[in-house]
Structures are given as C-alpha cells and as structure tokens.
Tab-separated table of C-alpha atoms and ligand atoms in Angstrom:
chain	number	residue	atom	x	y	z
X	1	MET	CA	17.908	-3.709	20.388
X	2	THR	CA	14.550	-4.522	21.866
X	3	ASN	CA	11.978	-7.053	20.861
X	4	GLN	CA	9.780	-4.381	19.360
X	5	ASN	CA	12.442	-3.223	16.969
X	6	VAL	CA	11.955	-4.859	13.726
X	7	VAL	CA	8.907	-6.938	13.379
X	8	ALA	CA	6.575	-7.319	10.522
X	9	PRO	CA	3.313	-5.632	11.463
X	10	GLU	CA	0.048	-7.507	11.337
X	11	SER	CA	-0.679	-6.049	7.971
X	12	THR	CA	2.241	-7.855	6.430
X	13	ILE	CA	0.637	-11.204	6.924
X	14	ASN	CA	-1.496	-12.319	4.072
X	15	LEU	CA	-3.159	-15.441	2.980
X	16	ALA	CA	-0.721	-15.821	0.179
X	17	ILE	CA	1.774	-16.931	2.780
X	18	SER	CA	1.658	-20.216	1.074
X	19	VAL	CA	2.800	-23.732	1.543
X	20	ALA	CA	6.360	-22.529	1.093
X	21	VAL	CA	6.114	-20.839	4.450
X	22	ALA	CA	4.504	-23.837	6.057
X	23	ASN	CA	7.601	-25.743	5.090
X	24	SER	CA	10.003	-23.013	5.923
X	25	SER	CA	12.644	-22.880	8.541
X	26	ILE	CA	10.699	-20.312	10.565
X	27	PHE	CA	8.926	-23.305	11.976
X	28	SER	CA	11.708	-25.523	13.120
X	29	THR	CA	9.716	-28.523	14.331
X	30	ALA	CA	6.800	-30.372	12.814
X	31	ALA	CA	4.724	-29.449	15.841
X	32	GLN	CA	5.354	-25.770	15.160
X	33	LYS	CA	4.326	-25.974	11.534
X	34	PRO	CA	1.068	-24.189	10.931
X	35	PRO	CA	-1.959	-26.069	9.729
X	36	VAL	CA	-2.620	-25.760	6.037
X	37	THR	CA	-6.266	-25.256	5.235
X	38	PRO	CA	-8.010	-27.289	2.530
X	39	GLY	CA	-7.478	-24.351	0.172
X	40	GLY	CA	-3.724	-24.624	0.660
X	41	TYR	CA	-3.484	-21.463	2.716
X	42	ILE	CA	-2.243	-21.231	6.195
X	43	SER	CA	-4.224	-20.684	9.286
X	44	ILE	CA	-1.820	-19.680	12.030
X	45	SER	CA	-1.989	-17.387	14.970
X	46	ARG	CA	-0.867	-14.005	13.672
X	47	LYS	CA	0.775	-13.335	16.990
X	48	ASN	CA	2.917	-16.468	16.728
X	49	PHE	CA	3.827	-15.677	13.174
X	50	LEU	CA	4.867	-12.160	14.122
X	51	LYS	CA	6.895	-13.498	17.008
X	52	ASN	CA	8.727	-15.740	14.616
X	53	LEU	CA	9.556	-12.837	12.379
X	54	GLU	CA	11.388	-10.907	15.059
X	55	ILE	CA	14.920	-10.536	13.925
X	56	ASN	CA	16.720	-9.730	17.096
X	57	GLY	CA	18.225	-13.213	17.154
X	58	GLY	CA	20.792	-14.059	14.483
X	59	ALA	CA	19.023	-17.307	13.651
X	60	ARG	CA	15.934	-15.404	12.596
X	61	ILE	CA	17.324	-14.103	9.314
X	62	ASN	CA	15.752	-17.105	7.582
X	63	ALA	CA	12.432	-15.843	8.805
X	64	TRP	CA	13.125	-12.592	6.996
X	65	VAL	CA	13.874	-14.361	3.772
X	66	GLU	CA	10.801	-16.560	4.087
X	67	SER	CA	8.786	-13.461	4.762
X	68	MET	CA	10.301	-11.831	1.661
X	69	ARG	CA	9.185	-14.874	-0.340
X	70	ALA	CA	5.769	-14.893	1.247
X	71	SER	CA	5.268	-11.216	0.480
X	72	SER	CA	6.196	-11.790	-3.135
X	73	PRO	CA	4.541	-15.083	-3.973
X	74	THR	CA	5.197	-16.490	-7.386
X	75	HIS	CA	2.028	-17.247	-9.308
X	76	HIS	CA	0.996	-19.951	-10.262
X	77	LYS	CA	-0.049	-22.972	-12.131
X	78	SER	CA	-3.814	-23.054	-12.385
X	79	THR	CA	-4.376	-26.262	-10.489
X	80	PRO	CA	-8.008	-27.235	-9.744
X	81	SER	CA	-7.469	-26.458	-6.060
X	82	LEU	CA	-6.092	-22.970	-6.807
X	83	LEU	CA	-9.004	-22.271	-9.128
X	84	GLU	CA	-11.365	-23.339	-6.363
X	85	ASP	CA	-9.624	-20.987	-3.932
X	86	GLN	CA	-9.875	-18.193	-6.467
X	87	THR	CA	-13.598	-18.773	-6.901
X	88	SER	CA	-14.301	-18.855	-3.194
X	89	TRP	CA	-12.152	-15.749	-2.640
X	90	MET	CA	-14.023	-13.932	-5.401
X	91	ASP	CA	-17.286	-14.856	-3.689
X	92	GLN	CA	-16.048	-13.046	-0.621
X	93	HIS	CA	-14.386	-10.181	-2.478
X	94	PRO	CA	-16.409	-9.728	-5.654
X	95	SER	CA	-15.304	-7.486	-8.465
X	96	ALA	CA	-16.110	-3.830	-7.744
X	97	LEU	CA	-17.069	-3.560	-11.415
X	98	ASP	CA	-19.644	-6.345	-11.137
X	99	MET	CA	-20.969	-4.824	-7.904
X	100	PHE	CA	-21.040	-1.253	-9.166
X	101	GLU	CA	-24.795	-0.757	-8.767
X	102	GLN	CA	-24.780	-2.103	-5.218
X	103	ILE	CA	-21.857	0.126	-4.327
X	104	ILE	CA	-23.651	3.180	-5.662
X	105	ASP	CA	-26.805	2.211	-3.760
X	106	ALA	CA	-24.827	1.976	-0.529
X	107	SER	CA	-23.389	5.456	-1.099
X	108	LYS	CA	-26.786	7.136	-1.656
X	109	GLY	CA	-27.121	10.385	0.285
X	110	LYS	CA	-23.476	10.312	1.290
X	111	GLN	CA	-20.396	12.177	0.127
X	112	ILE	CA	-18.035	9.806	-1.634
X	113	VAL	CA	-14.372	10.516	-0.832
X	114	MET	CA	-11.758	8.720	-2.922
X	115	PHE	CA	-8.408	7.408	-1.667
X	116	LEU	CA	-6.040	5.937	-4.247
X	117	ASP	CA	-2.784	4.120	-3.722
X	118	TYR	CA	-0.247	4.718	-6.491
X	119	ASP	CA	2.040	1.777	-7.384
X	120	GLY	CA	0.117	-1.267	-8.544
X	121	THR	CA	-3.146	0.695	-8.391
X	122	LEU	CA	-2.805	3.685	-10.717
X	123	SER	CA	0.381	2.455	-12.377
X	124	PRO	CA	1.407	-1.073	-13.262
X	125	ILE	CA	4.224	-2.678	-11.282
X	126	VAL	CA	7.489	-2.374	-13.243
X	127	GLU	CA	11.070	-3.357	-12.524
X	128	ASP	CA	12.456	0.151	-12.203
X	129	PRO	CA	10.627	2.188	-9.526
X	130	ASP	CA	11.725	5.406	-11.238
X	131	ARG	CA	9.795	4.432	-14.345
X	132	ALA	CA	6.437	3.574	-12.782
X	133	PHE	CA	4.530	6.020	-14.956
X	134	MET	CA	0.778	6.243	-15.052
X	135	SER	CA	-0.872	6.397	-18.444
X	136	LYS	CA	-2.319	9.626	-19.866
X	137	LYS	CA	-5.719	7.972	-19.864
X	138	MET	CA	-5.425	7.178	-16.174
X	139	ARG	CA	-4.362	10.775	-15.429
X	140	THR	CA	-7.354	12.126	-17.339
X	141	THR	CA	-9.622	9.761	-15.443
X	142	VAL	CA	-8.231	10.776	-12.053
X	143	ARG	CA	-8.535	14.456	-13.032
X	144	LYS	CA	-12.222	13.949	-13.825
X	145	LEU	CA	-12.691	11.943	-10.656
X	146	ALA	CA	-11.281	14.773	-8.552
X	147	ARG	CA	-13.854	17.142	-10.071
X	148	CYS	CA	-16.566	14.838	-8.800
X	149	PHE	CA	-15.240	13.772	-5.396
X	150	PRO	CA	-12.542	14.852	-2.961
X	151	THR	CA	-9.619	12.663	-3.996
X	152	ALA	CA	-6.361	11.743	-2.278
X	153	ILE	CA	-3.320	9.779	-3.393
X	154	VAL	CA	-1.927	7.721	-0.515
X	155	SER	CA	1.490	6.273	-1.279
X	156	GLY	CA	4.569	4.740	0.271
X	157	ARG	CA	6.627	6.982	-1.957
X	158	CYS	CA	8.020	10.376	-1.119
X	159	ARG	CA	5.207	12.876	-1.687
X	160	ASP	CA	7.129	15.004	-4.195
X	161	LYS	CA	7.980	11.933	-6.234
X	162	VAL	CA	4.445	10.621	-6.378
X	163	TYR	CA	3.319	14.128	-7.335
X	164	LYS	CA	5.797	14.092	-10.226
X	165	PHE	CA	4.137	10.925	-11.502
X	166	VAL	CA	0.529	12.063	-10.989
X	167	ARG	CA	0.886	15.796	-11.755
X	168	LEU	CA	-2.582	16.835	-10.648
X	169	ALA	CA	-2.627	19.896	-8.392
X	170	GLU	CA	-6.204	19.423	-7.337
X	171	LEU	CA	-5.598	16.289	-5.266
X	172	TYR	CA	-4.580	15.620	-1.696
X	173	TYR	CA	-1.266	13.773	-1.427
X	174	ALA	CA	-0.204	11.576	1.452
X	175	GLY	CA	3.360	10.398	0.817
X	176	SER	CA	5.742	8.254	2.912
X	177	HIS	CA	2.908	5.875	3.869
X	178	GLY	CA	0.807	8.806	5.044
X	179	MET	CA	3.554	10.519	7.064
X	180	ASP	CA	3.616	13.543	4.737
X	181	ILE	CA	0.225	14.984	3.877
X	182	ARG	CA	-0.542	18.032	1.818
X	183	GLY	CA	-3.778	19.469	0.500
X	184	PRO	CA	-4.513	20.742	-3.004
X	185	VAL	CA	-3.539	24.197	-4.108
X	186	LYS	CA	-6.545	26.449	-3.738
X	187	GLY	CA	-7.986	27.699	-6.993
X	188	GLY	CA	-6.546	24.807	-8.951
X	189	SER	CA	-3.280	26.556	-9.717
X	190	LYS	CA	-0.045	24.671	-10.083
X	191	TYR	CA	1.295	22.513	-7.302
X	192	LYS	CA	4.269	24.585	-6.237
X	193	LYS	CA	6.648	23.669	-3.484
X	194	GLY	CA	5.990	25.814	-0.447
X	195	SER	CA	2.876	27.438	-1.857
X	196	GLU	CA	0.411	25.626	0.370
X	197	ALA	CA	0.308	24.618	3.993
X	198	VAL	CA	1.730	21.290	5.044
X	199	LEU	CA	-1.159	19.564	6.713
X	200	CYS	CA	0.620	16.813	8.562
X	201	GLN	CA	4.167	15.505	9.043
X	202	PRO	CA	4.054	13.369	12.191
X	203	ALA	CA	7.537	11.911	11.717
X	204	SER	CA	9.546	15.056	11.028
X	205	GLU	CA	11.928	14.417	13.931
X	206	PHE	CA	13.047	11.242	12.122
X	207	LEU	CA	14.371	13.047	9.048
X	208	PRO	CA	18.063	13.121	10.118
X	209	MET	CA	17.911	9.468	11.158
X	210	ILE	CA	16.294	8.407	7.891
X	211	ASP	CA	18.968	10.268	5.910
X	212	GLU	CA	21.706	8.608	7.941
X	213	VAL	CA	20.233	5.148	7.475
X	214	TYR	CA	19.723	5.815	3.754
X	215	LYS	CA	23.437	6.488	3.303
X	216	GLN	CA	24.383	3.404	5.272
X	217	LEU	CA	21.993	1.200	3.327
X	218	LEU	CA	23.332	2.521	0.025
X	219	GLU	CA	26.846	1.640	1.108
X	220	LYS	CA	25.958	-1.758	2.599
X	221	THR	CA	23.814	-3.014	-0.245
X	222	LYS	CA	25.968	-1.831	-3.156
X	223	SER	CA	27.650	-5.245	-3.344
X	224	THR	CA	24.293	-6.951	-3.991
X	225	PRO	CA	23.523	-6.800	-7.705
X	226	GLY	CA	20.039	-5.473	-8.440
X	227	ALA	CA	19.376	-4.073	-4.956
X	228	LYS	CA	18.033	-0.545	-4.973
X	229	VAL	CA	17.578	1.781	-2.021
X	230	GLU	CA	14.957	4.486	-2.419
X	231	ASN	CA	14.722	7.488	-0.135
X	232	ASN	CA	11.061	8.175	0.487
X	233	LYS	CA	11.821	11.055	2.866
X	234	PHE	CA	10.185	9.748	6.065
X	235	CYS	CA	10.823	6.115	5.209
X	236	LEU	CA	13.099	4.031	3.013
X	237	SER	CA	12.588	1.240	0.520
X	238	VAL	CA	15.077	-1.505	-0.239
X	239	HIS	CA	13.943	-3.106	-3.474
X	240	PHE	CA	14.760	-6.724	-4.223
X	241	ARG	CA	12.670	-7.214	-7.376
X	242	CYS	CA	15.866	-7.331	-9.451
X	243	VAL	CA	17.940	-9.293	-6.934
X	244	GLU	CA	18.443	-12.992	-7.618
X	245	GLU	CA	16.569	-15.045	-5.038
X	246	LYS	CA	19.739	-16.765	-3.902
X	247	LYS	CA	21.018	-13.319	-2.839
X	248	TRP	CA	17.964	-12.412	-0.741
X	249	ASN	CA	19.545	-13.820	2.377
X	250	GLU	CA	22.652	-11.691	1.870
X	251	LEU	CA	20.524	-8.592	1.307
X	252	ALA	CA	18.449	-9.282	4.406
X	253	GLN	CA	21.681	-9.576	6.416
X	254	GLN	CA	22.920	-6.271	5.053
X	255	VAL	CA	19.686	-4.476	5.877
X	256	LYS	CA	19.525	-6.056	9.291
X	257	SER	CA	23.105	-5.083	10.091
X	258	VAL	CA	22.184	-1.441	9.536
X	259	ILE	CA	18.803	-1.176	11.188
X	260	LYS	CA	19.656	-3.201	14.261
X	261	GLU	CA	21.390	-0.053	15.476
X	262	TYR	CA	18.136	1.921	15.173
X	263	PRO	CA	15.497	0.705	17.620
X	264	LYS	CA	13.234	3.574	16.622
X	265	LEU	CA	12.866	2.198	13.128
X	266	ARG	CA	10.841	-0.800	12.058
X	267	LEU	CA	10.593	-2.978	9.033
X	268	THR	CA	7.536	-3.698	6.948
X	269	GLN	CA	7.219	-5.333	3.554
X	270	GLY	CA	5.583	-4.546	0.295
X	271	ARG	CA	5.787	-6.045	-3.159
X	272	LYS	CA	9.404	-7.157	-3.449
X	273	VAL	CA	10.459	-4.348	-1.198
X	274	LEU	CA	11.644	-4.029	2.399
X	275	GLU	CA	10.360	-0.827	3.925
X	276	ILE	CA	12.051	0.880	6.834
X	277	ARG	CA	10.073	3.421	8.763
X	278	PRO	CA	9.714	5.116	12.142
X	279	THR	CA	8.010	3.132	14.909
X	280	ILE	CA	5.415	5.873	15.379
X	281	LYS	CA	1.809	4.768	15.288
X	282	TRP	CA	1.034	6.255	11.938
X	283	ASP	CA	0.116	4.493	8.741
X	284	LYS	CA	-2.139	4.801	5.710
X	285	GLY	CA	-5.171	4.165	7.931
X	286	LYS	CA	-4.295	7.086	10.189
X	287	ALA	CA	-3.679	9.218	7.108
X	288	LEU	CA	-7.144	8.344	5.820
X	289	GLU	CA	-8.692	9.384	9.134
X	290	PHE	CA	-6.667	12.587	9.197
X	291	LEU	CA	-7.817	13.457	5.694
X	292	LEU	CA	-11.460	12.741	6.456
X	293	GLU	CA	-11.161	15.025	9.457
X	294	SER	CA	-9.480	17.749	7.396
X	295	LEU	CA	-12.313	17.506	4.907
X	296	GLY	CA	-14.829	18.095	7.681
X	297	PHE	CA	-16.082	14.519	7.984
X	298	ALA	CA	-14.697	13.717	11.430
X	299	ASN	CA	-17.922	12.571	13.047
X	300	CYS	CA	-20.164	12.415	10.032
X	301	SER	CA	-22.351	9.514	9.109
X	302	ASP	CA	-22.952	10.958	5.651
X	303	VAL	CA	-19.512	10.220	4.249
X	304	PHE	CA	-18.615	7.272	2.048
X	305	PRO	CA	-14.840	6.757	1.777
X	306	VAL	CA	-13.579	4.418	-0.923
X	307	TYR	CA	-9.965	3.265	-0.666
X	308	ILE	CA	-8.321	1.399	-3.557
X	309	GLY	CA	-4.918	-0.236	-3.050
X	310	ASP	CA	-2.894	-3.305	-3.882
X	311	ASP	CA	-0.392	-3.720	-1.095
X	312	LYS	CA	-0.111	-4.793	2.515
X	313	THR	CA	0.337	-1.237	3.716
X	314	ASP	CA	-3.099	-0.481	2.246
X	315	GLU	CA	-4.586	-3.001	4.649
X	316	ASP	CA	-4.239	-0.434	7.462
X	317	ALA	CA	-6.680	1.779	5.579
X	318	PHE	CA	-9.042	-1.098	4.684
X	319	LYS	CA	-9.117	-2.029	8.360
X	320	ILE	CA	-10.021	1.495	9.455
X	321	LEU	CA	-12.927	1.538	7.020
X	322	ARG	CA	-14.194	-1.772	8.380
X	323	GLU	CA	-13.877	-0.511	11.947
X	324	ARG	CA	-15.694	2.718	11.127
X	325	GLY	CA	-18.339	0.815	9.199
X	326	GLN	CA	-18.085	3.449	6.489
X	327	GLY	CA	-17.447	3.023	2.802
X	328	PHE	CA	-15.201	0.135	1.833
X	329	GLY	CA	-11.852	-0.952	0.545
X	330	ILE	CA	-11.065	-2.408	-2.866
X	331	LEU	CA	-8.014	-4.641	-3.178
X	332	VAL	CA	-6.233	-4.656	-6.521
X	333	SER	CA	-5.083	-8.216	-6.971
X	334	LYS	CA	-5.351	-11.062	-9.419
X	335	TYR	CA	-4.821	-13.590	-6.665
X	336	PRO	CA	-6.515	-14.431	-3.387
X	337	LYS	CA	-5.034	-12.543	-0.456
X	338	ASP	CA	-6.024	-12.162	3.132
X	339	THR	CA	-7.572	-8.710	3.154
X	340	ASN	CA	-9.888	-6.337	4.948
X	341	ALA	CA	-11.062	-4.982	1.622
X	342	SER	CA	-14.636	-5.763	0.622
X	343	TYR	CA	-14.212	-5.836	-3.133
X	344	SER	CA	-11.505	-6.533	-5.655
X	345	LEU	CA	-10.221	-5.326	-8.991
X	346	GLN	CA	-7.617	-7.260	-10.913
X	347	GLU	CA	-5.249	-4.585	-12.195
X	348	PRO	CA	-4.811	-0.848	-12.818
X	349	ASN	CA	-6.853	-1.041	-16.048
X	350	GLU	CA	-9.822	-2.269	-14.057
X	351	VAL	CA	-9.228	0.493	-11.520
X	352	MET	CA	-9.471	2.973	-14.393
X	353	ASP	CA	-12.733	1.381	-15.606
X	354	PHE	CA	-14.169	1.598	-12.107
X	355	LEU	CA	-13.162	5.269	-11.708
X	356	GLN	CA	-14.611	6.075	-15.139
X	357	ARG	CA	-17.901	4.476	-14.148
X	358	LEU	CA	-18.001	6.569	-10.992
X	359	VAL	CA	-17.435	9.738	-13.023
X	360	GLU	CA	-20.063	8.718	-15.554
X	361	TRP	CA	-22.557	7.876	-12.823
X	362	LYS	CA	-21.979	11.315	-11.280
X	363	ARG	CA	-22.415	13.007	-14.660
X	364	VAL	CA	-25.646	11.221	-15.444
X	365	SER	CA	-27.093	11.618	-11.952
X	366	PHE	CA	-26.151	15.240	-11.419
X	367	GLY	CA	-25.872	16.503	-14.984
X	368	GLY	CA	-23.341	18.646	-16.810
X	369	GLU	CA	-19.650	18.528	-16.095
X	370	ALA	CA	-20.321	17.095	-12.669
X	371	ARG	CA	-18.381	19.891	-11.035
X	372	VAL	CA	-19.611	18.902	-7.653
X	373	SER	CA	-20.021	21.050	-4.620
X	374	CYS	CA	-17.480	19.282	-2.492
X	375	LYS	CA	-16.761	20.352	1.032
X	376	TYR	CA	-13.351	21.734	0.169
O	401	LIG	O1	2.044	2.799	-1.514
O	401	LIG	P1	2.489	2.655	-2.931
O	401	LIG	O2	2.217	3.861	-3.764
O	401	LIG	O3	1.949	1.401	-3.560
O	401	LIG	O4	4.072	2.508	-2.832
O	401	LIG	C1	4.659	1.302	-2.349
O	401	LIG	C2	6.038	1.166	-2.941
O	401	LIG	O5	5.851	1.350	-4.350
O	401	LIG	C3	7.016	1.369	-5.159
O	401	LIG	O6	7.534	0.052	-5.243
O	401	LIG	C4	6.670	-0.851	-5.912
O	401	LIG	O7	6.494	-0.449	-7.270
O	401	LIG	C5	7.709	-0.453	-8.065
O	401	LIG	C6	7.380	0.120	-9.433
O	401	LIG	O8	6.356	-0.606	-10.046
O	401	LIG	C7	8.259	-1.873	-8.121
O	401	LIG	O9	9.474	-1.908	-8.857
O	401	LIG	C8	8.509	-2.378	-6.688
O	401	LIG	O10	8.924	-3.732	-6.703
O	401	LIG	C9	7.229	-2.253	-5.849
O	401	LIG	O11	7.486	-2.600	-4.486
O	401	LIG	C10	8.015	2.348	-4.630
O	401	LIG	O12	9.187	2.292	-5.402
O	401	LIG	C11	8.301	2.119	-3.158
O	401	LIG	O13	9.180	3.111	-2.669
O	401	LIG	C12	6.985	2.206	-2.396
O	401	LIG	O14	7.209	1.994	-1.019
C-alpha cells in the first residue's frame, strides 16, 4: 500500500474540527498540537493534517477515529464564545434568504443553472439512509424550479437510488459523487432505465472492484452493531450514525483491513459515513463542470451556477465556482464550518424557501408559468 492510498482529501477538513481534535492522539506531542484560534477553531496546515490522517501505519487508526469525530461534531452548548463564532461566521456566509435581492442582482443577464445535493439539502438527515425521503412540497418546488432553470441533482448516492427518492424525469442526475451522470429524458417522459444516453461514467472500470469490496465490507462489519454498508455503484458508504462511539475504532479497523488491499481506492468522509471511492480525479466539482459543458456553457461568461449542499464532498463544487468566479455555493448548515460556499441556509426547509423565491422571482419577472427557454 502506498502513501497515497487512503487519505482524507482536502475537502474533508473543516473548521468544525474542534478542540477535541486539538487534544487528540493524532498530535502526539504538545509541540505538534495545532494552535486553537480565539474562536476555538483550529488553524493548522492542511497538508500536515492530511499527512497525519494517512492510515498506512497501524498506529494511525486513532487518526481515523478522530477524523470520524471531527466530521461528525456534536453540537453544542450555546456558550458566549460559540455564539460569537456563529455571528462572525454568519457575517462571512450570510443567509441566502436574507441576501436574495443581491443574489438576483448578481445573476442579471445570466442563465442561472441549479445544482442540488440530496441528503441534508433536499431531505433531512435521518438514521436510516433508505428512509431519507423528500417531502411532497419539496418535490413540487424542485419540479417548478426545473421549469425555470436547468437543474441537476448531485449526490453521493447511487444515481438510480437518488432518482427513486426525487422522481423527477426532467432533471440531470449525477450519482456516486458525480461519477455517474445522466441527462433528463427528452420530452419530459418518464425516466426509464436505458431510455436515454449515459452522459458520463468515468469510473466504470472500477465496478468489479467496488462490488468485491462491498461484499468484503458487508462480511467484515457485520459484527459491529449499527454499521451499515451501502453500495452506491461507483463508490461505497459505511455508515456509523447508529454505531456506538466506543465501537468506532473497531469499525475503522474493519474498514481499513479491507481497503488496505486496494490501493486504487481512497477514503473520504461525510456526515457519519466513511466513503470509499476510486482514486480517479473526479468529484462533484468535476461533475458540475461536465454538466455546464453539456449544457453549452463551457466558456460562457453569461452563466450563473448555483450549487447548494451540506457536506464536505460538496466543497469540491463550491471550490470550482470560486475558481471560475461564476455563481456561488450555498452551504446548508446550522453551525460554522470551513467552507468555500459564499452563503448559507440552515436546513432543507430553508432550501425550499430559497428555491420557491427563485421560482417566484422568475414568474414575476418573466410572466406566466415561467416555462423558460433553457438551452436544453
Ligand atoms: O451527496 P449526498 O446526496 O449528500 O449523499 C451523501 C451520503 O448521503 C447519505 O448519507 C447521509 O444521509 C443519511 C440519511 O439521512 C444519513 O443516515 C447518513 O448518516 C448521512 O451520511 C447516503 O446514505 C450516503 O450513501 C451518501 O454518500
């Protein structure tokens, strides 16, 4: 196994890596401990942090567990210092609802394109991943949104599964963290398997490996109560939301023992989930770029992409938008997090309010049903 095997990518580091991490065993000497800023957050070199998360040495498993904790911080007593942090974070990432007029002004003369993460953005986070349903009201809102703007769902889930939750044929879907992209069915007919062209599957050669690793992970983790392995086709999720914290170490060992044999796979983290995926340079940011290109906006200055997501994997897309200097990202979070998003929304209900306002703005500005002449 090489050093590149299983490291948390940059996007897994967030400001919510809190004092717990500063005190953790990743940093074995006082001199190594990262400085804690006045706000209680950590300012450390990302490179050093990533180095410490490499798991190719047996002693590093603690780093995994600390990283699992850091990626799933427990919130929080409202101490004065936390409230101060919250206020200063909100100054930097104001509510997209409060800033609606400014956002619309910035989009003037440009084609808005909408990118929506699924879990934690369109549906609330729940214990059982198979029951992460979106509400009827949210579905209606997204349906209306897609009449106004080209709209894509970008999810870590298997594309078919996220489609089963969303059930809107008129959208683009990028499943498996963007490694499985499909366009809408022309003419708005039903989304039928095989009835439209696959636009992009950059990790197809990994399918047999992912299936193999899925079976091994199922077997290995079955002794850990609450652990759940989800096959997301081009990537895998090992959920620990329902695993007692004292068992996280054991679970990390089990996962490590499987993937150490697969140098072409890497580990990332989401909300109480370990995600195993191919090492290829493809992520939600690349998927966003691919979709913009497919929509005919490759080198356009008159496009305004808006990406809404709640998780670390969404940071890849926020970063691309910052680099392109186009549109912006909106992070769905109640708590301060290190993010490349420009704005924030607290929870899926606020996402729905924001999407409804966009639809309403389009209706009022352009009249009628707002069946807009999109480029697709
Ligand atoms: O990119 P996303 O659409 O946000 O998918 C990321 C992961 O979402 C799901 O897990 C998360 O939501 C579950 C249901 O609320 C929750 O139980 C879990 O703890 C969260 O991590 C999905 O099950 C994963 O496969 C996705 O990778």
